[in-house]
Short mmCIF file of N, CA and C in Angstrom, two decimals:
data_model
loop_
_atom_site.label_atom_id
_atom_site.label_comp_id
_atom_site.label_asym_id
_atom_site.label_seq_id
_atom_site.Cartn_x
_atom_site.Cartn_y
_atom_site.Cartn_z
N MET A 888 5.33 11.35 -3.53
CA MET A 888 5.84 10.45 -2.62
C MET A 888 6.58 9.52 -3.54
N GLU A 889 7.51 9.12 -3.13
CA GLU A 889 8.48 8.15 -3.63
C GLU A 889 7.83 6.83 -3.57
N GLN A 890 8.16 5.98 -4.78
CA GLN A 890 7.27 4.60 -4.68
C GLN A 890 7.70 3.67 -3.66
N SER A 891 9.11 3.80 -3.14
CA SER A 891 9.44 2.88 -2.15
C SER A 891 8.69 3.46 -0.61
N GLU A 892 8.28 4.50 -0.75
CA GLU A 892 7.60 5.23 0.50
C GLU A 892 6.05 4.56 0.58
N VAL A 893 5.52 4.65 -0.68
CA VAL A 893 4.38 4.28 -0.82
C VAL A 893 4.33 2.54 -0.41
N LEU A 894 5.30 1.86 -1.06
CA LEU A 894 5.31 0.57 -0.83
C LEU A 894 5.49 0.19 0.80
N LYS A 895 6.11 1.10 1.39
CA LYS A 895 6.33 0.63 2.47
C LYS A 895 4.97 0.85 3.56
N ARG A 896 4.46 2.23 3.12
CA ARG A 896 3.12 2.53 3.44
C ARG A 896 1.84 1.29 3.44
N VAL A 897 2.02 0.83 2.33
CA VAL A 897 1.10 -0.38 1.77
C VAL A 897 1.53 -1.56 2.94
N ILE A 898 3.02 -1.62 2.67
CA ILE A 898 3.41 -3.06 3.74
C ILE A 898 2.59 -2.87 5.45
N GLY A 899 2.59 -1.57 5.52
CA GLY A 899 1.92 -0.98 6.82
C GLY A 899 0.73 -1.56 7.23
N ILE A 900 -0.18 -1.05 6.12
CA ILE A 900 -1.66 -1.48 6.12
C ILE A 900 -1.73 -2.95 5.99
N LEU A 901 -1.14 -3.68 5.32
CA LEU A 901 -1.15 -4.99 5.11
C LEU A 901 -0.87 -5.71 6.60
N THR A 902 0.44 -5.24 7.11
CA THR A 902 1.03 -5.83 8.43
C THR A 902 -0.56 -5.42 9.43
N GLU A 903 -0.86 -3.96 9.46
CA GLU A 903 -1.79 -4.10 10.48
C GLU A 903 -3.14 -4.83 10.18
N ALA A 904 -3.65 -4.90 9.07
CA ALA A 904 -4.80 -5.89 8.69
C ALA A 904 -4.58 -7.38 9.29
N GLY A 905 -3.28 -7.92 8.97
CA GLY A 905 -3.05 -9.00 9.34
C GLY A 905 -2.95 -9.23 10.90
N ASP A 906 -2.33 -8.13 11.47
CA ASP A 906 -2.49 -8.22 13.08
C ASP A 906 -4.26 -8.15 13.54
N TYR A 907 -4.63 -7.38 12.90
CA TYR A 907 -6.24 -7.31 13.04
C TYR A 907 -7.17 -8.55 13.21
N ARG A 908 -6.68 -9.25 11.91
CA ARG A 908 -7.35 -10.67 11.40
C ARG A 908 -6.99 -11.61 12.83
N ARG A 909 -5.64 -11.43 13.04
CA ARG A 909 -5.00 -12.31 14.22
C ARG A 909 -5.87 -12.28 15.48
N ARG A 910 -5.84 -11.06 15.82
CA ARG A 910 -6.71 -10.79 17.11
C ARG A 910 -8.01 -11.24 16.88
N MET A 911 -8.75 -11.02 15.80
CA MET A 911 -10.21 -11.30 16.01
C MET A 911 -10.28 -13.21 16.01
N GLU A 912 -9.36 -13.78 15.42
CA GLU A 912 -9.13 -14.98 15.52
C GLU A 912 -8.78 -15.60 16.85
N GLN A 913 -8.31 -14.68 17.41
CA GLN A 913 -7.65 -15.46 18.91
C GLN A 913 -8.99 -15.23 20.05
N ASP A 914 -9.35 -13.87 20.24
CA ASP A 914 -10.06 -13.38 21.18
C ASP A 914 -11.53 -12.71 20.62
N GLY A 915 -11.74 -13.11 19.41
CA GLY A 915 -13.06 -12.34 18.92
C GLY A 915 -13.07 -10.59 18.81
N GLU A 916 -12.15 -10.15 19.21
CA GLU A 916 -12.09 -8.77 19.41
C GLU A 916 -12.57 -8.22 18.11
N ARG A 917 -13.69 -7.44 17.93
CA ARG A 917 -14.13 -6.73 17.00
C ARG A 917 -13.80 -5.15 16.89
N SER A 918 -13.32 -4.55 17.82
CA SER A 918 -12.64 -3.32 17.78
C SER A 918 -11.52 -2.72 17.14
N GLY A 919 -11.09 -1.87 16.68
CA GLY A 919 -10.01 -1.60 15.93
C GLY A 919 -10.02 -1.34 14.34
N GLY A 920 -10.92 -1.67 13.90
CA GLY A 920 -11.66 -1.50 12.49
C GLY A 920 -11.37 0.26 12.02
N GLU A 921 -11.79 0.80 12.86
CA GLU A 921 -11.45 2.55 12.48
C GLU A 921 -10.01 2.67 12.14
N THR A 922 -9.26 1.77 13.38
CA THR A 922 -7.63 2.14 12.91
C THR A 922 -7.28 1.99 11.78
N GLU A 923 -7.63 0.67 11.11
CA GLU A 923 -7.19 0.35 9.73
C GLU A 923 -8.02 1.22 8.76
N ILE A 924 -9.20 1.87 8.87
CA ILE A 924 -9.60 2.66 8.04
C ILE A 924 -8.99 4.02 8.16
N GLY A 925 -8.13 4.45 9.41
CA GLY A 925 -7.64 5.60 9.46
C GLY A 925 -6.43 5.39 8.55
N ILE A 926 -5.59 4.57 8.58
CA ILE A 926 -4.37 4.26 8.21
C ILE A 926 -4.58 4.36 6.75
N VAL A 927 -5.61 3.77 6.19
CA VAL A 927 -5.77 3.94 4.52
C VAL A 927 -6.18 5.20 4.23
N THR A 928 -7.07 5.71 5.13
CA THR A 928 -6.99 7.49 4.68
C THR A 928 -5.74 8.33 4.77
N ALA A 929 -5.23 8.15 5.70
CA ALA A 929 -3.78 8.54 5.75
C ALA A 929 -3.04 8.65 4.65
N LEU A 930 -2.96 7.48 4.20
CA LEU A 930 -2.15 7.06 3.09
C LEU A 930 -2.84 7.71 1.82
N LEU A 931 -3.92 7.68 1.75
CA LEU A 931 -4.73 8.43 0.41
C LEU A 931 -4.27 9.69 0.67
N ASN A 932 -4.27 10.59 1.77
CA ASN A 932 -4.29 11.70 2.00
C ASN A 932 -2.87 12.18 1.42
N GLU A 933 -1.91 11.41 1.88
CA GLU A 933 -0.49 11.61 1.61
C GLU A 933 -0.15 11.32 0.13
N THR A 934 -0.96 10.14 -0.34
CA THR A 934 -0.59 10.00 -1.91
C THR A 934 -0.94 10.72 -2.79
N MET A 935 -2.44 11.19 -2.72
CA MET A 935 -3.24 11.93 -3.77
C MET A 935 -2.87 13.43 -3.69
N PRO A 936 -2.61 13.90 -4.63
CA PRO A 936 -1.91 15.39 -4.81
C PRO A 936 -3.27 16.22 -4.53
N HIS A 937 -2.86 17.43 -4.23
CA HIS A 937 -3.81 18.41 -3.84
C HIS A 937 -3.94 19.09 -5.56
N ILE A 938 -5.10 19.33 -5.57
CA ILE A 938 -5.60 19.88 -7.23
C ILE A 938 -6.08 21.00 -7.23
N ALA A 939 -5.47 22.18 -7.66
CA ALA A 939 -5.93 23.51 -8.02
C ALA A 939 -6.53 23.56 -9.25
N ILE A 940 -8.03 23.64 -9.28
CA ILE A 940 -8.92 24.10 -10.63
C ILE A 940 -8.95 24.95 -10.76
N PRO A 941 -8.74 25.86 -11.71
CA PRO A 941 -9.01 27.23 -12.12
C PRO A 941 -10.66 27.22 -12.06
N ALA A 942 -11.20 28.39 -11.95
CA ALA A 942 -12.57 28.55 -11.55
C ALA A 942 -13.16 28.81 -12.93
N ASP A 943 -12.32 29.11 -14.07
CA ASP A 943 -13.16 29.11 -15.37
C ASP A 943 -13.02 27.93 -16.29
N ALA A 944 -12.47 26.75 -15.80
CA ALA A 944 -12.14 25.62 -16.24
C ALA A 944 -13.62 24.70 -16.69
N THR A 945 -13.40 24.48 -18.00
CA THR A 945 -14.49 23.59 -18.62
C THR A 945 -14.41 22.19 -17.80
N PRO A 946 -15.46 21.33 -18.10
CA PRO A 946 -15.65 20.07 -17.33
C PRO A 946 -14.61 19.36 -17.91
N GLN A 947 -14.37 19.24 -19.27
CA GLN A 947 -13.41 18.30 -19.68
C GLN A 947 -12.02 18.83 -19.22
N GLU A 948 -11.78 20.17 -19.09
CA GLU A 948 -10.49 20.78 -18.56
C GLU A 948 -10.16 20.06 -17.20
N MET A 949 -11.38 20.19 -16.28
CA MET A 949 -11.08 19.75 -15.04
C MET A 949 -11.08 18.09 -15.11
N ALA A 950 -11.60 17.42 -15.91
CA ALA A 950 -11.34 16.13 -15.83
C ALA A 950 -10.02 15.62 -16.42
N THR A 951 -9.43 16.11 -17.42
CA THR A 951 -7.99 16.11 -17.80
C THR A 951 -6.92 16.50 -16.55
N LEU A 952 -7.54 17.57 -15.90
CA LEU A 952 -6.37 17.98 -15.12
C LEU A 952 -6.33 16.82 -13.82
N VAL A 953 -7.66 16.50 -13.40
CA VAL A 953 -7.82 15.50 -12.40
C VAL A 953 -7.14 13.96 -12.70
N ALA A 954 -7.33 13.71 -13.90
CA ALA A 954 -6.88 12.49 -14.23
C ALA A 954 -5.39 12.55 -14.77
N ARG A 955 -5.17 13.56 -14.96
CA ARG A 955 -3.52 13.69 -15.25
C ARG A 955 -2.67 13.44 -13.60
N GLU A 956 -3.28 14.58 -12.84
CA GLU A 956 -2.49 14.84 -11.42
C GLU A 956 -3.11 13.08 -10.51
N VAL A 957 -4.14 12.95 -10.45
CA VAL A 957 -4.48 11.64 -9.66
C VAL A 957 -3.95 10.35 -10.31
N GLY A 958 -3.68 10.43 -11.92
CA GLY A 958 -3.43 9.02 -12.60
C GLY A 958 -2.08 8.40 -11.81
N GLY A 959 -1.10 9.28 -11.79
CA GLY A 959 0.45 8.87 -11.15
C GLY A 959 0.06 8.21 -9.55
N ALA A 960 -0.72 8.71 -8.88
CA ALA A 960 -0.86 8.26 -7.60
C ALA A 960 -1.57 7.14 -7.38
N ILE A 961 -2.36 7.04 -8.13
CA ILE A 961 -3.17 5.72 -8.41
C ILE A 961 -2.22 4.47 -9.12
N ARG A 962 -1.43 5.10 -9.88
CA ARG A 962 -0.37 3.74 -10.44
C ARG A 962 0.53 3.46 -9.21
N GLN A 963 1.06 4.44 -8.34
CA GLN A 963 1.72 4.33 -7.60
C GLN A 963 1.18 3.09 -6.49
N LEU A 964 -0.06 3.52 -6.09
CA LEU A 964 -0.83 2.56 -4.95
C LEU A 964 -1.08 1.12 -5.65
N VAL A 965 -1.33 0.96 -6.92
CA VAL A 965 -1.74 -0.25 -7.51
C VAL A 965 -0.58 -1.02 -7.50
N ALA A 966 0.58 -0.34 -7.98
CA ALA A 966 2.12 -1.19 -8.01
C ALA A 966 2.53 -1.63 -6.77
N ALA A 967 2.27 -0.78 -5.66
CA ALA A 967 2.87 -1.08 -4.52
C ALA A 967 2.14 -2.44 -3.82
N PHE A 968 0.64 -2.47 -3.96
CA PHE A 968 -0.41 -3.61 -3.59
C PHE A 968 -0.08 -4.53 -4.38
N SER A 969 0.12 -4.27 -5.80
CA SER A 969 0.27 -5.55 -6.52
C SER A 969 1.83 -6.30 -6.06
N LEU A 970 2.69 -5.28 -5.99
CA LEU A 970 3.89 -6.12 -5.55
C LEU A 970 3.89 -6.78 -4.24
N ALA A 971 3.18 -6.26 -3.53
CA ALA A 971 3.04 -6.82 -2.04
C ALA A 971 2.13 -8.51 -2.46
N PHE A 972 1.36 -8.23 -2.80
CA PHE A 972 0.21 -9.52 -3.62
C PHE A 972 1.06 -10.74 -3.93
N VAL A 973 2.04 -10.26 -4.76
CA VAL A 973 3.00 -11.32 -5.81
C VAL A 973 3.99 -11.69 -4.84
N ALA A 974 4.58 -11.35 -3.75
CA ALA A 974 5.47 -11.54 -3.10
C ALA A 974 4.73 -12.35 -2.31
N LEU A 975 3.23 -12.05 -1.35
CA LEU A 975 2.73 -13.14 -0.64
C LEU A 975 2.60 -14.15 -1.48
N ALA A 976 1.97 -14.25 -2.58
CA ALA A 976 1.40 -14.95 -3.66
C ALA A 976 2.54 -16.35 -3.63
N GLN A 977 4.03 -15.77 -4.09
CA GLN A 977 4.98 -16.64 -4.51
C GLN A 977 5.50 -17.62 -3.33
N VAL A 978 5.33 -16.80 -2.05
CA VAL A 978 5.48 -17.49 -1.03
C VAL A 978 4.50 -18.75 -0.67
N HIS A 979 3.16 -18.07 -0.89
CA HIS A 979 2.02 -19.39 -0.54
C HIS A 979 2.04 -20.72 -1.81
N ASP A 980 2.53 -19.96 -2.67
CA ASP A 980 2.19 -21.03 -3.95
C ASP A 980 3.73 -22.10 -3.87
N SER A 981 4.52 -21.24 -3.23
CA SER A 981 5.82 -22.31 -3.01
C SER A 981 5.39 -23.30 -1.91
N GLY A 982 4.45 -23.20 -1.22
CA GLY A 982 4.25 -24.15 -0.05
C GLY A 982 5.18 -24.05 0.97
N GLU A 983 6.02 -23.07 1.04
CA GLU A 983 6.90 -22.85 2.50
C GLU A 983 5.95 -22.69 3.64
N GLN A 984 6.23 -23.76 4.62
CA GLN A 984 5.41 -23.46 5.67
C GLN A 984 6.06 -22.78 6.89
N ASP A 985 7.47 -22.38 6.62
CA ASP A 985 8.04 -22.00 7.84
C ASP A 985 8.16 -20.43 7.54
N VAL A 986 7.46 -20.03 6.53
CA VAL A 986 7.64 -18.43 6.39
C VAL A 986 5.87 -17.92 6.27
N SER A 987 5.67 -16.68 7.45
CA SER A 987 4.92 -16.35 7.46
C SER A 987 4.50 -15.06 6.66
N SER A 988 3.34 -14.53 6.47
CA SER A 988 3.10 -13.25 5.63
C SER A 988 3.84 -12.51 6.41
N ALA A 989 3.84 -12.10 7.44
CA ALA A 989 4.12 -11.28 8.14
C ALA A 989 6.14 -11.08 7.88
N ASP A 990 6.72 -12.26 7.88
CA ASP A 990 7.88 -12.68 7.41
C ASP A 990 8.25 -11.87 5.78
N VAL A 991 7.45 -12.27 5.15
CA VAL A 991 7.48 -11.61 3.42
C VAL A 991 7.10 -10.44 3.53
N LEU A 992 6.18 -9.80 4.55
CA LEU A 992 6.18 -8.05 4.40
C LEU A 992 7.17 -7.53 4.96
N GLN A 993 7.95 -8.07 5.77
CA GLN A 993 9.04 -7.46 6.72
C GLN A 993 10.16 -7.78 5.86
N ASP A 994 10.41 -8.59 4.80
CA ASP A 994 11.37 -8.89 3.95
C ASP A 994 11.57 -7.48 2.86
N LEU A 995 10.23 -7.63 2.25
CA LEU A 995 9.61 -6.68 1.36
C LEU A 995 10.17 -5.26 1.73
N ALA A 996 9.73 -4.97 3.16
CA ALA A 996 9.81 -3.48 3.47
C ALA A 996 11.45 -3.24 3.61
N LEU A 997 12.16 -4.21 4.20
CA LEU A 997 13.70 -3.89 3.84
C LEU A 997 13.97 -4.02 2.73
N ARG A 998 13.86 -4.50 1.97
CA ARG A 998 14.12 -4.50 0.38
C ARG A 998 13.61 -2.99 -0.23
N ALA A 999 12.29 -2.47 0.32
CA ALA A 999 11.97 -1.27 0.06
C ALA A 999 12.82 -0.09 0.51
N GLU A 1000 13.16 -0.34 1.48
CA GLU A 1000 14.19 0.69 2.35
C GLU A 1000 15.36 0.72 1.53
N GLU A 1001 15.94 -0.14 1.07
CA GLU A 1001 17.26 -0.23 0.10
C GLU A 1001 16.85 0.40 -1.27
N VAL A 1002 15.62 0.60 -1.50
CA VAL A 1002 15.28 1.11 -3.16
C VAL A 1002 14.85 2.36 -3.09
N LYS A 1003 15.58 3.59 -3.56
CA LYS A 1003 14.74 4.78 -3.50
C LYS A 1003 14.47 5.28 -4.65
N GLY A 1004 13.25 5.89 -4.69
CA GLY A 1004 12.89 6.64 -5.92
C GLY A 1004 11.92 5.42 -6.75
N ASP A 1005 12.15 5.43 -7.99
CA ASP A 1005 11.31 4.26 -8.53
C ASP A 1005 12.45 3.62 -9.55
N GLY A 1006 13.73 3.32 -8.77
CA GLY A 1006 14.56 2.41 -9.03
C GLY A 1006 14.65 0.91 -9.43
N PRO A 1007 15.42 0.28 -9.03
CA PRO A 1007 15.27 -1.43 -9.33
C PRO A 1007 14.15 -2.02 -8.27
N ASP A 1008 13.30 -2.79 -8.93
CA ASP A 1008 12.23 -3.70 -8.60
C ASP A 1008 12.53 -4.26 -6.99
N PRO A 1009 12.06 -3.98 -5.83
CA PRO A 1009 12.44 -4.40 -4.81
C PRO A 1009 11.89 -6.11 -4.69
N ALA A 1010 11.49 -6.44 -5.58
CA ALA A 1010 10.89 -7.97 -5.57
C ALA A 1010 12.15 -8.63 -6.26
N ALA A 1011 13.00 -7.92 -7.00
CA ALA A 1011 14.11 -8.82 -7.56
C ALA A 1011 14.96 -8.82 -6.63
N GLY A 1012 15.49 -10.05 -6.41
CA GLY A 1012 16.70 -9.97 -4.95
C GLY A 1012 16.96 -11.11 -4.86
#
């Protein structure tokens, strides 16, 4: 999965989480937690590679294979969540009261749409 797509999925998760929090604050709604879990599970299922481990692989060979295959996907997820966090933190730290977290995430998603692959940093703009 391209980094820009991972970033857009992370933004979707954060947006859904924000919506859920707002619903809870407004009317105490507690249902919907399963939706957020489902979104995260779907992202992990799409991001994590399917690994074929040979039947005769030693434990060390299995560990090396899994680390190599899963490591890249984990780096993508961490990079996407980190980028979203930094974008949100910068607006928070600047004290801008007229910009919501939803606005920040929407702007980041639009910039991610312009970036394909592992090209330029969507936060630089």
